[in-house]
mmCIF file of C-alpha atoms in Angstrom:
data_model
loop_
_atom_site.group_PDB
_atom_site.id
_atom_site.type_symbol
_atom_site.label_atom_id
_atom_site.label_comp_id
_atom_site.label_asym_id
_atom_site.label_seq_id
_atom_site.Cartn_x
_atom_site.Cartn_y
_atom_site.Cartn_z
ATOM 1 C CA MET A 1 -0.545 0.026 0.143
ATOM 2 C CA ASN A 2 0.911 3.757 -0.355
ATOM 3 C CA VAL A 3 1.141 5.138 2.358
ATOM 4 C CA PHE A 4 1.201 8.636 1.847
ATOM 5 C CA GLN A 5 -1.100 7.924 -1.226
ATOM 6 C CA ALA A 6 -3.520 6.711 1.457
ATOM 7 C CA MET A 7 -2.873 9.632 4.075
ATOM 8 C CA THR A 8 -3.581 12.362 1.981
ATOM 9 C CA THR A 9 -6.662 10.098 1.266
ATOM 10 C CA PHE A 10 -7.412 10.175 4.691
ATOM 11 C CA VAL A 11 -6.958 14.006 4.699
ATOM 12 C CA ALA A 12 -9.442 14.725 1.838
ATOM 13 C CA VAL A 13 -12.166 12.743 3.612
ATOM 14 C CA VAL A 14 -12.508 14.275 7.032
ATOM 15 C CA GLU A 15 -11.698 17.326 5.417
ATOM 16 C CA THR A 16 -14.208 17.205 2.744
ATOM 17 C CA GLY A 17 -16.746 15.901 4.690
ATOM 18 C CA SER A 18 -17.330 11.980 1.898
ATOM 19 C CA MET A 19 -15.498 9.961 0.760
ATOM 20 C CA ALA A 20 -17.261 10.857 -3.233
ATOM 21 C CA ALA A 21 -16.452 14.425 -2.575
ATOM 22 C CA ALA A 22 -12.408 13.592 -1.325
ATOM 23 C CA ALA A 23 -13.591 11.114 -4.370
ATOM 24 C CA GLU A 24 -13.289 14.633 -7.090
ATOM 25 C CA ARG A 25 -10.584 16.022 -5.012
ATOM 26 C CA CYS A 26 -8.506 13.640 -5.755
ATOM 27 C CA SER A 27 -8.721 12.120 -8.447
ATOM 28 C CA MET A 28 -9.911 8.940 -8.297
ATOM 29 C CA SER A 29 -13.622 6.182 -7.625
ATOM 30 C CA SER A 30 -14.886 6.541 -4.517
ATOM 31 C CA THR A 31 -14.281 2.670 -4.106
ATOM 32 C CA MET A 32 -10.804 3.164 -4.514
ATOM 33 C CA VAL A 33 -10.928 5.987 -1.998
ATOM 34 C CA GLY A 34 -13.013 3.154 0.721
ATOM 35 C CA ASN A 35 -10.165 0.922 0.012
ATOM 36 C CA TYR A 36 -7.542 2.980 1.070
ATOM 37 C CA ILE A 37 -9.416 4.328 4.742
ATOM 38 C CA ARG A 38 -9.921 0.430 4.898
ATOM 39 C CA LEU A 39 -6.345 -0.301 4.445
ATOM 40 C CA LEU A 40 -5.172 2.660 6.397
ATOM 41 C CA GLU A 41 -7.412 1.091 9.444
ATOM 42 C CA GLU A 42 -6.128 -2.473 8.962
ATOM 43 C CA ARG A 43 -2.497 -0.907 9.254
ATOM 44 C CA VAL A 44 -3.372 0.869 12.739
ATOM 45 C CA GLY A 45 -5.575 -1.504 13.281
ATOM 46 C CA ALA A 46 -7.851 0.778 14.556
ATOM 47 C CA SER A 47 -11.094 2.904 13.221
ATOM 48 C CA LEU A 48 -10.345 6.179 12.361
ATOM 49 C CA LEU A 49 -14.092 6.902 10.690
ATOM 50 C CA ARG A 50 -17.732 6.173 12.446
ATOM 51 C CA ARG A 51 -19.358 5.828 9.982
ATOM 52 C CA THR A 52 -24.050 5.760 9.298
ATOM 53 C CA THR A 53 -25.861 5.895 6.369
ATOM 54 C CA ARG A 54 -26.527 10.154 6.412
ATOM 55 C CA ARG A 55 -22.820 11.001 7.906
ATOM 56 C CA GLN A 56 -19.263 10.482 9.270
ATOM 57 C CA SER A 57 -17.135 11.190 12.193
ATOM 58 C CA LEU A 58 -13.869 10.635 13.245
ATOM 59 C CA THR A 59 -12.724 8.318 16.102
ATOM 60 C CA PRO A 60 -11.731 9.470 19.225
ATOM 61 C CA PHE A 61 -8.130 8.148 17.795
ATOM 62 C CA GLY A 62 -9.463 9.328 13.924
ATOM 63 C CA ALA A 63 -9.041 12.373 15.153
ATOM 64 C CA VAL A 64 -5.025 12.611 16.942
ATOM 65 C CA TYR A 65 -4.547 10.496 13.226
ATOM 66 C CA PHE A 66 -5.649 12.816 11.011
ATOM 67 C CA GLU A 67 -3.702 15.774 12.582
ATOM 68 C CA LYS A 68 -0.930 14.206 13.109
ATOM 69 C CA CYS A 69 -1.797 13.004 9.020
ATOM 70 C CA ARG A 70 -1.614 16.871 9.082
ATOM 71 C CA GLU A 71 1.523 17.735 10.048
ATOM 72 C CA LEU A 72 3.262 15.445 8.200
ATOM 73 C CA ILE A 73 1.784 16.104 4.306
ATOM 74 C CA ALA A 74 2.780 19.794 5.419
ATOM 75 C CA MET A 75 6.049 18.987 6.042
ATOM 76 C CA LEU A 76 6.759 16.338 2.808
ATOM 77 C CA GLU A 77 5.299 19.072 0.882
ATOM 78 C CA GLU A 78 7.405 21.756 1.701
ATOM 79 C CA THR A 79 10.136 19.303 1.716
ATOM 80 C CA ASP A 80 9.436 19.864 -2.040
ATOM 81 C CA ARG A 81 8.948 23.688 -2.017
ATOM 82 C CA MET A 82 12.340 23.356 -0.500
ATOM 83 C CA ALA A 83 13.841 21.241 -2.957
ATOM 84 C CA GLN A 84 12.573 23.227 -5.914
ATOM 85 C CA ALA A 85 13.260 26.609 -5.081
ATOM 86 C CA ALA A 86 17.239 24.543 -5.093
ATOM 87 C CA GLN A 87 16.542 23.667 -8.680
ATOM 88 C CA THR A 88 17.871 26.183 -11.191
ATOM 89 C CA VAL A 89 16.023 24.122 -14.163
ATOM 90 C CA PRO A 90 11.954 24.076 -13.995
ATOM 91 C CA GLY A 91 10.760 20.535 -12.929
ATOM 92 C CA GLY A 92 8.657 19.009 -11.230
ATOM 93 C CA LYS A 93 5.256 18.490 -11.533
ATOM 94 C CA LEU A 94 2.457 21.421 -11.629
ATOM 95 C CA ARG A 95 -1.631 21.325 -10.914
ATOM 96 C CA VAL A 96 -2.829 24.111 -12.171
ATOM 97 C CA THR A 97 -6.803 25.063 -12.849
ATOM 98 C CA ALA A 98 -8.842 27.025 -15.286
ATOM 99 C CA PRO A 99 -12.474 27.666 -16.595
ATOM 100 C CA VAL A 100 -13.312 24.952 -18.852
ATOM 101 C CA THR A 101 -13.821 26.929 -22.252
ATOM 102 C CA TYR A 102 -11.233 29.737 -21.454
ATOM 103 C CA GLY A 103 -8.168 26.483 -20.732
ATOM 104 C CA THR A 104 -10.059 24.453 -23.942
ATOM 105 C CA GLU A 105 -9.063 27.001 -26.753
ATOM 106 C CA SER A 106 -6.115 29.529 -24.562
ATOM 107 C CA LEU A 107 -4.267 28.098 -22.524
ATOM 108 C CA THR A 108 -4.109 23.974 -23.589
ATOM 109 C CA PRO A 109 -2.325 25.755 -27.164
ATOM 110 C CA GLN A 110 -0.066 27.353 -24.478
ATOM 111 C CA LEU A 111 0.379 25.183 -22.851
ATOM 112 C CA VAL A 112 1.700 22.890 -25.553
ATOM 113 C CA ASP A 113 4.232 25.392 -26.073
ATOM 114 C CA TYR A 114 5.364 26.008 -22.204
ATOM 115 C CA LEU A 115 6.304 22.201 -22.171
ATOM 116 C CA HIS A 116 8.049 21.805 -25.018
ATOM 117 C CA GLN A 117 10.055 24.772 -23.289
ATOM 118 C CA HIS A 118 10.422 22.608 -19.831
ATOM 119 C CA PRO A 119 10.514 19.006 -20.712
ATOM 120 C CA MET A 120 11.101 18.389 -16.919
ATOM 121 C CA VAL A 121 8.101 19.797 -16.200
ATOM 122 C CA ASP A 122 4.214 18.069 -15.557
ATOM 123 C CA VAL A 123 1.583 19.664 -15.902
ATOM 124 C CA GLU A 124 -1.739 18.451 -14.049
ATOM 125 C CA LEU A 125 -5.258 20.938 -15.376
ATOM 126 C CA VAL A 126 -7.909 20.708 -14.302
ATOM 127 C CA LEU A 127 -11.103 22.193 -16.164
ATOM 128 C CA THR A 128 -13.716 23.518 -13.714
ATOM 129 C CA GLU A 129 -16.089 26.251 -13.313
ATOM 130 C CA ARG A 130 -15.681 25.821 -9.757
ATOM 131 C CA SER A 131 -13.688 27.949 -7.817
ATOM 132 C CA VAL A 132 -11.445 25.969 -6.197
ATOM 133 C CA ASP A 133 -9.464 26.314 -3.252
ATOM 134 C CA LEU A 134 -5.760 25.993 -3.804
ATOM 135 C CA THR A 135 -4.554 25.280 -0.404
ATOM 136 C CA GLU A 136 -6.833 22.405 0.505
ATOM 137 C CA GLU A 137 -6.806 21.120 -3.109
ATOM 138 C CA LYS A 138 -2.933 21.662 -3.578
ATOM 139 C CA PHE A 139 -3.727 23.965 -6.546
ATOM 140 C CA ASP A 140 -0.255 25.381 -7.966
ATOM 141 C CA ALA A 141 -2.612 27.817 -9.868
ATOM 142 C CA ALA A 142 -5.546 28.176 -10.548
ATOM 143 C CA ILE A 143 -7.359 31.373 -13.729
ATOM 144 C CA ARG A 144 -10.306 33.209 -13.076
ATOM 145 C CA LEU A 145 -12.533 34.912 -15.201
ATOM 146 C CA GLY A 146 -13.726 37.840 -13.510
ATOM 147 C CA LEU A 147 -12.773 40.098 -10.155
ATOM 148 C CA PRO A 148 -11.264 37.874 -7.847
ATOM 149 C CA ALA A 149 -12.502 37.585 -4.212
ATOM 150 C CA PRO A 150 -10.426 38.670 -1.052
ATOM 151 C CA SER A 151 -8.015 37.061 -0.454
ATOM 152 C CA THR A 152 -4.399 36.779 0.623
ATOM 153 C CA LEU A 153 -3.257 35.049 -2.857
ATOM 154 C CA ILE A 154 -1.434 37.089 -5.751
ATOM 155 C CA CYS A 155 -3.259 38.728 -8.809
ATOM 156 C CA ARG A 156 -1.836 38.702 -11.697
ATOM 157 C CA ARG A 157 -4.020 39.866 -14.730
ATOM 158 C CA LEU A 158 -3.889 38.248 -18.131
ATOM 159 C CA GLY A 159 -5.326 40.672 -20.087
ATOM 160 C CA ASP A 160 -9.406 40.828 -20.878
ATOM 161 C CA TYR A 161 -11.953 37.608 -21.429
ATOM 162 C CA ARG A 162 -13.866 38.918 -24.656
ATOM 163 C CA MET A 163 -17.578 37.827 -26.003
ATOM 164 C CA THR A 164 -18.398 37.752 -30.021
ATOM 165 C CA LEU A 165 -22.296 38.028 -30.789
ATOM 166 C CA CYS A 166 -22.018 35.917 -34.248
ATOM 167 C CA ALA A 167 -24.539 33.759 -36.504
ATOM 168 C CA SER A 168 -24.691 30.735 -39.119
ATOM 169 C CA PRO A 169 -24.144 32.537 -42.782
ATOM 170 C CA ASP A 170 -27.273 29.643 -43.545
ATOM 171 C CA TYR A 171 -28.759 31.340 -41.185
ATOM 172 C CA LEU A 172 -28.487 34.705 -41.790
ATOM 173 C CA ALA A 173 -30.072 33.871 -45.707
ATOM 174 C CA ARG A 174 -32.916 32.658 -43.962
ATOM 175 C CA ARG A 175 -33.253 35.428 -41.647
ATOM 176 C CA GLY A 176 -31.386 38.557 -42.719
ATOM 177 C CA GLU A 177 -28.559 40.241 -41.081
ATOM 178 C CA PRO A 178 -29.340 42.822 -37.967
ATOM 179 C CA PHE A 179 -27.296 45.758 -38.444
ATOM 180 C CA THR A 180 -28.832 47.326 -35.745
ATOM 181 C CA PRO A 181 -29.098 46.548 -31.552
ATOM 182 C CA MET A 182 -32.628 47.020 -31.781
ATOM 183 C CA GLN A 183 -33.346 44.377 -34.999
ATOM 184 C CA LEU A 184 -31.922 41.668 -32.579
ATOM 185 C CA GLN A 185 -35.923 41.597 -30.799
ATOM 186 C CA ALA A 186 -36.780 39.801 -33.418
ATOM 187 C CA HIS A 187 -34.359 36.872 -34.227
ATOM 188 C CA ASP A 188 -33.799 32.913 -32.092
ATOM 189 C CA ALA A 189 -31.624 34.337 -29.375
ATOM 190 C CA LEU A 190 -29.414 31.081 -28.042
ATOM 191 C CA SER A 191 -27.860 31.066 -23.964
ATOM 192 C CA PHE A 192 -25.405 30.324 -21.931
ATOM 193 C CA PRO A 193 -27.838 30.249 -18.533
ATOM 194 C CA TYR A 194 -24.891 32.192 -16.110
ATOM 195 C CA PRO A 195 -25.617 32.087 -11.831
ATOM 196 C CA ALA A 196 -26.753 34.563 -10.657
ATOM 197 C CA SER A 197 -23.925 35.252 -9.076
ATOM 198 C CA SER A 198 -21.554 35.402 -12.376
ATOM 199 C CA PRO A 199 -20.908 39.261 -13.500
ATOM 200 C CA MET A 200 -22.722 37.150 -16.565
ATOM 201 C CA GLN A 201 -25.410 36.314 -15.260
ATOM 202 C CA TRP A 202 -27.766 39.674 -17.209
ATOM 203 C CA ALA A 203 -26.934 38.022 -20.528
ATOM 204 C CA GLY A 204 -30.008 35.279 -20.863
ATOM 205 C CA ARG A 205 -32.806 37.892 -21.167
ATOM 206 C CA GLU A 206 -30.860 41.044 -22.436
ATOM 207 C CA TRP A 207 -27.500 41.620 -24.318
ATOM 208 C CA GLN A 208 -26.254 44.564 -23.959
ATOM 209 C CA LEU A 209 -23.493 46.969 -26.390
ATOM 210 C CA GLU A 210 -21.523 48.988 -26.417
ATOM 211 C CA GLY A 211 -21.802 51.603 -29.776
ATOM 212 C CA SER A 212 -19.754 55.029 -30.518
ATOM 213 C CA LYS A 213 -22.895 56.559 -28.868
ATOM 214 C CA GLY A 214 -22.854 55.162 -25.493
ATOM 215 C CA LYS A 215 -24.263 51.039 -24.018
ATOM 216 C CA VAL A 216 -27.032 49.697 -26.074
ATOM 217 C CA VAL A 217 -29.428 46.996 -23.877
ATOM 218 C CA VAL A 218 -31.450 44.913 -25.883
ATOM 219 C CA ASP A 219 -34.135 43.115 -24.758
ATOM 220 C CA ILE A 220 -34.589 39.399 -25.705
ATOM 221 C CA LEU A 221 -37.902 38.585 -27.651
ATOM 222 C CA ARG A 222 -37.478 35.257 -27.112
ATOM 223 C CA THR A 223 -34.296 33.178 -26.700
ATOM 224 C CA ARG A 224 -34.691 29.487 -28.873
ATOM 225 C CA ALA A 225 -32.690 27.578 -26.732
ATOM 226 C CA VAL A 226 -30.319 27.351 -23.071
ATOM 227 C CA MET A 227 -27.454 24.801 -22.997
ATOM 228 C CA ASN A 228 -24.870 24.863 -20.447
ATOM 229 C CA SER A 229 -22.058 24.225 -22.537
ATOM 230 C CA THR A 230 -20.367 26.876 -24.819
ATOM 231 C CA GLN A 231 -19.248 23.997 -27.782
ATOM 232 C CA ALA A 232 -22.891 23.073 -27.933
ATOM 233 C CA LEU A 233 -24.110 26.498 -28.001
ATOM 234 C CA ARG A 234 -20.963 26.385 -30.637
ATOM 235 C CA LYS A 235 -22.217 23.187 -32.405
ATOM 236 C CA ALA A 236 -26.188 25.511 -32.343
ATOM 237 C CA VAL A 237 -24.664 27.997 -34.318
ATOM 238 C CA LEU A 238 -22.727 26.383 -36.604
ATOM 239 C CA ALA A 239 -25.871 24.259 -37.196
ATOM 240 C CA GLY A 240 -27.840 27.609 -38.110
ATOM 241 C CA MET A 241 -30.521 27.827 -34.298
ATOM 242 C CA GLY A 242 -30.171 30.834 -33.794
ATOM 243 C CA VAL A 243 -27.575 34.305 -33.095
ATOM 244 C CA ALA A 244 -25.115 33.132 -29.577
ATOM 245 C CA MET A 245 -22.850 35.547 -27.921
ATOM 246 C CA LEU A 246 -19.635 32.726 -27.229
ATOM 247 C CA PRO A 247 -16.229 33.123 -26.597
ATOM 248 C CA ALA A 248 -13.498 34.831 -28.480
ATOM 249 C CA ASP A 249 -11.937 32.712 -28.081
ATOM 250 C CA LEU A 250 -14.100 29.343 -28.844
ATOM 251 C CA VAL A 251 -15.606 30.635 -32.386
ATOM 252 C CA ARG A 252 -12.171 32.427 -33.776
ATOM 253 C CA GLU A 253 -11.539 30.002 -36.193
ATOM 254 C CA ASP A 254 -14.549 29.193 -37.318
ATOM 255 C CA LEU A 255 -14.804 33.214 -38.236
ATOM 256 C CA ARG A 256 -11.918 32.623 -40.103
ATOM 257 C CA ALA A 257 -12.913 30.002 -42.004
ATOM 258 C CA GLU A 258 -16.145 31.990 -42.332
ATOM 259 C CA ARG A 259 -17.977 29.158 -40.702
ATOM 260 C CA LEU A 260 -19.902 31.603 -38.607
ATOM 261 C CA LYS A 261 -19.783 35.912 -39.790
ATOM 262 C CA VAL A 262 -19.596 38.050 -36.087
ATOM 263 C CA LEU A 263 -22.662 40.730 -36.457
ATOM 264 C CA LEU A 264 -23.171 44.269 -35.369
ATOM 265 C CA PRO A 265 -18.767 44.318 -35.082
ATOM 266 C CA ASP A 266 -19.173 48.703 -34.570
ATOM 267 C CA TYR A 267 -20.598 47.152 -31.106
ATOM 268 C CA ARG A 268 -18.454 45.839 -28.561
ATOM 269 C CA LEU A 269 -19.319 43.449 -26.186
ATOM 270 C CA PRO A 270 -19.161 43.700 -21.729
ATOM 271 C CA THR A 271 -16.092 42.331 -21.215
ATOM 272 C CA ARG A 272 -14.355 40.047 -18.372
ATOM 273 C CA PRO A 273 -10.631 40.127 -16.921
ATOM 274 C CA VAL A 274 -9.092 37.434 -16.462
ATOM 275 C CA TYR A 275 -6.157 36.179 -13.920
ATOM 276 C CA LEU A 276 -3.890 33.642 -12.838
ATOM 277 C CA LEU A 277 -3.463 33.184 -9.156
ATOM 278 C CA TYR A 278 -0.872 32.104 -6.751
ATOM 279 C CA HIS A 279 0.060 32.289 -3.812
ATOM 280 C CA LYS A 280 3.524 34.522 -3.685
ATOM 281 C CA ASP A 281 4.944 32.050 -0.799
ATOM 282 C CA ARG A 282 5.268 29.546 -4.352
ATOM 283 C CA PHE A 283 6.828 32.194 -6.763
ATOM 284 C CA SER A 284 10.130 31.674 -5.286
ATOM 285 C CA SER A 285 10.179 27.558 -7.527
ATOM 286 C CA PRO A 286 11.630 27.855 -10.537
ATOM 287 C CA THR A 287 8.676 26.416 -11.874
ATOM 288 C CA LEU A 288 5.694 27.904 -10.729
ATOM 289 C CA ARG A 289 7.837 31.114 -11.554
ATOM 290 C CA SER A 290 8.799 30.028 -15.482
ATOM 291 C CA PHE A 291 5.167 28.899 -15.936
ATOM 292 C CA ILE A 292 4.152 32.452 -14.524
ATOM 293 C CA ASN A 293 5.789 34.517 -17.235
ATOM 294 C CA PHE A 294 5.849 32.473 -20.044
ATOM 295 C CA MET A 295 1.901 32.399 -18.989
ATOM 296 C CA ALA A 296 1.680 35.674 -18.177
ATOM 297 C CA GLY A 297 3.291 36.957 -21.918
ATOM 298 C CA ALA A 298 1.490 33.821 -24.509
ATOM 299 C CA LEU A 299 -2.157 34.177 -23.075
ATOM 300 C CA GLY A 300 -0.917 38.406 -22.365
ATOM 301 C CA GLY A 301 -0.762 38.933 -25.935
ATOM 302 C CA ILE A 302 -4.125 36.734 -26.522
ATOM 303 C CA ALA A 303 -6.239 38.573 -24.592
ATOM 304 C CA SER A 304 -5.661 41.565 -25.776
ATOM 305 C CA GLN A 305 -5.915 41.345 -29.325
ATOM 306 C CA THR A 306 -9.430 38.683 -29.433
ATOM 307 C CA ARG A 307 -12.247 40.471 -30.372
#
């Protein structure tokens, strides 16, 4: 048995509150989490968790063992950081998280170039819309869209995340091309269900554009489809289902190939800032430092040029 992995899994179960959540954090199945806990209990010869159908809690010995495991894991991680900081050449593993579309369309192509330049570095990229906790979930860096909440993390701005209002040539041939914002009301809208907490939550009921005479707000009269995947929205727009506001990164190649057409090019859509977040004390690591500096240059250039 990998004792360190079993301890890490046990700590994840306690910190997240369930084996299912621990499985997600540790990137393994719930069955494997249960196996690690069982094998760890067999190793120490005592129960660590009390399990019922509704909840689980630490046994008295489990509480003491949990604190010791956390101390040991922290000590080993600090040792790893010291070893990385002593290196002159970037190497080892980086854990990075980013939003799904941005991570797929913008980050991954640059990640390929980064890894070519740094062959001793391995990267684990987790794409999720969830705002992960870098400390608890052991991430080295995170990319976030929008202004991050106040924290002790360093926030390095990469640029702006831009949206594009577009439709397929086939759809426009059938329905006509809008030449003023208000003409959009005659068209079928396709939208993404932003949560109420998102600064983009208005996008499900209206489109906001900025022209030479100021801001224009267009109420959506007919939402033909709502999809919680930008990839699905892109497919729907390509199929001629309607008009959508999509991430510019996602449709860049479609626009170049004229599979899609930008609508109202003289108007701008709202943007969101893109930030790279990391712990201040981790910047001494040549591996993380090389990643941050590379992405600041590469993604900053993309964000400023995207339209």
